[in-house]
């Protein structure tokens, strides 16, 4: 699936760069353009991407701190310039735009929903937000900002694909230390998902294409994904259990929103050497995904890759009613209360997070 990436804020820029590099190194060609926007000059200077500094008149290149309302205002005020920059990259082959941002900060938290809204107004292709949720140990301002941002993003974007910062970091590693590692994991997984619609190596019967990804995300709301791999035998008959067990592993322990299992839609992609893929294994794995997610719309397909391992990539759409998302919204609501007690002028309602617009 050919996409243009636009990173907003610090996390947005770094994750965008990691994704663009992964796609380039693998030779997939799914990322056709990428650039980063920020209110903080120093964050942009660290990137090897095309960049654009916004809000200079308001914050003089120093960023917005944790003020996501200011982040949203600046993006709204300068959306024409950002669109001009983007427009040169949206060619006729582009099938989607992905806005990438950390939802807990300021520039990305406020800027991503504002930008998604503007993009929806102008482009026909789907607009996705790849949003990073703060880990449990991050402060209450991050939780409160992310809760607020998520509500708006889920409404404005065609789908909000979420990555929880607690999901893919190694044990013993703090979230801070782990950023580069997490960003690589995000790049690999989202990169494979996008490339899956491109079928780079060989053509199998049941190769997945972009429309399967788009249709899985069509319901809107919140999406997440997981990926697991295992060594595979050369004989496909021996890989029936391998395929079912990597699928189970991806869905139950490796999701970008851990424990988000109930879903409206799902896509199961089996990546690897087509000669090693057991159709029986794929069929069983797909049935299992149907039962586990409770979804009546489980799509599937292969992604031919030259490897002696097999991988299962699971994309879930419409997970907003899952326990994980409810838990996060509770955490954000509590954090918003703490924040508004600390600052009584804050406009948060206690039990109804206002959105940014
Ligand atoms: P902004 O520049 O104002 O948009 O703020 P940030 O992008 O720094 O957003 C802060 C949130 O993003 C926090 O929840 C951080 O944990 C998270 N974050 C910051 N940098 C990274 C990164 O490189 N990778 C990941 N995965 N998360 C990050």
XYZ file of N, CA and C and ligand atoms in Angstrom, residues 8-12 14-15 38 43 64-65 102-109 132-135 138 142 165 175 179 182-183 186, ligand 1:
121
model
N 4.435 14.427 13.023
C 4.171 15.686 13.720
C 4.717 15.573 15.142
N 5.575 16.518 15.517
C 6.176 16.487 16.859
C 7.399 15.575 16.900
N 7.965 15.450 18.110
C 9.227 14.726 18.248
C 9.099 13.228 17.946
N 8.178 12.564 18.648
C 7.993 11.130 18.425
C 7.567 10.901 16.972
N 6.673 11.772 16.475
C 6.179 11.637 15.108
C 7.315 11.657 14.099
N 10.561 11.023 14.658
C 11.491 9.893 14.793
C 10.891 8.598 14.255
N 9.615 8.383 14.541
C 8.971 7.154 14.055
C 8.842 7.210 12.522
N 7.331 20.259 12.978
C 7.440 20.437 14.422
C 7.494 21.921 14.767
N 14.428 19.456 17.589
C 13.951 18.099 17.275
C 14.063 17.818 15.774
N 6.092 23.640 22.055
C 4.916 24.089 22.814
C 4.862 23.472 24.212
N 5.921 22.758 24.609
C 5.886 22.054 25.900
C 4.792 21.008 25.835
N 3.207 11.183 18.590
C 3.027 10.783 19.984
C 1.802 11.543 20.466
N 0.809 10.844 21.039
C -0.424 11.538 21.424
C -0.325 12.215 22.798
N 0.737 11.935 23.542
C 0.829 12.452 24.912
C 1.543 13.790 25.054
N 2.189 14.281 23.997
C 2.971 15.517 24.110
C 2.144 16.748 23.802
N 2.725 17.674 23.012
C 2.018 18.907 22.706
C 1.807 19.097 21.213
N 2.931 19.161 20.468
C 2.822 19.453 19.035
C 2.079 18.342 18.289
N 2.475 17.097 18.539
C 1.840 15.966 17.853
C 0.439 15.723 18.389
N 0.290 15.822 19.692
C -0.991 15.561 20.357
C -2.095 16.487 19.840
N 1.126 7.165 19.051
C 1.817 6.493 20.151
C 1.171 6.913 21.471
N 0.716 5.923 22.243
C 0.132 6.207 23.562
C 1.229 6.176 24.617
N 1.155 7.065 25.620
C 2.171 7.055 26.679
C 2.120 5.764 27.494
N 3.278 5.324 27.958
C 3.332 4.157 28.843
C 2.687 4.497 30.189
N 4.369 7.074 32.552
C 4.552 8.476 32.160
C 3.562 9.345 32.958
N 0.779 13.592 30.319
C 0.860 12.789 29.089
C -0.416 11.975 28.882
N 3.192 2.612 24.232
C 4.638 2.615 24.497
C 5.065 1.501 25.457
N 11.176 3.297 29.357
C 10.593 3.721 28.077
C 11.558 4.647 27.341
N 13.261 4.028 23.442
C 12.630 4.663 22.286
C 13.139 4.143 20.942
N 11.874 0.689 20.391
C 10.433 0.676 20.078
C 10.194 1.206 18.661
N 10.911 2.275 18.320
C 10.703 2.851 16.992
C 11.055 1.863 15.890
N 8.197 -0.571 15.681
C 7.049 0.036 14.985
C 7.324 0.040 13.485
P 5.706 16.712 20.882
O 7.034 16.909 20.232
O 5.234 17.918 21.626
O 4.657 16.229 19.950
O 5.882 15.601 22.005
P 6.514 14.151 21.910
O 6.488 13.677 20.506
O 7.812 14.132 22.627
O 5.400 13.343 22.679
C 5.556 12.837 23.953
C 5.031 11.447 23.972
O 5.665 10.703 22.945
C 5.360 10.735 25.253
O 4.297 9.855 25.554
C 6.639 9.979 24.939
O 6.741 8.792 25.671
C 6.476 9.670 23.491
N 7.750 9.661 22.734
C 8.653 10.663 22.604
N 9.650 10.297 21.770
C 9.369 9.025 21.378
C 10.005 8.103 20.493
O 11.057 8.340 19.885
N 9.387 6.905 20.334
C 8.226 6.571 20.966
N 7.711 5.356 20.732
N 7.606 7.421 21.786
C 8.159 8.624 21.986
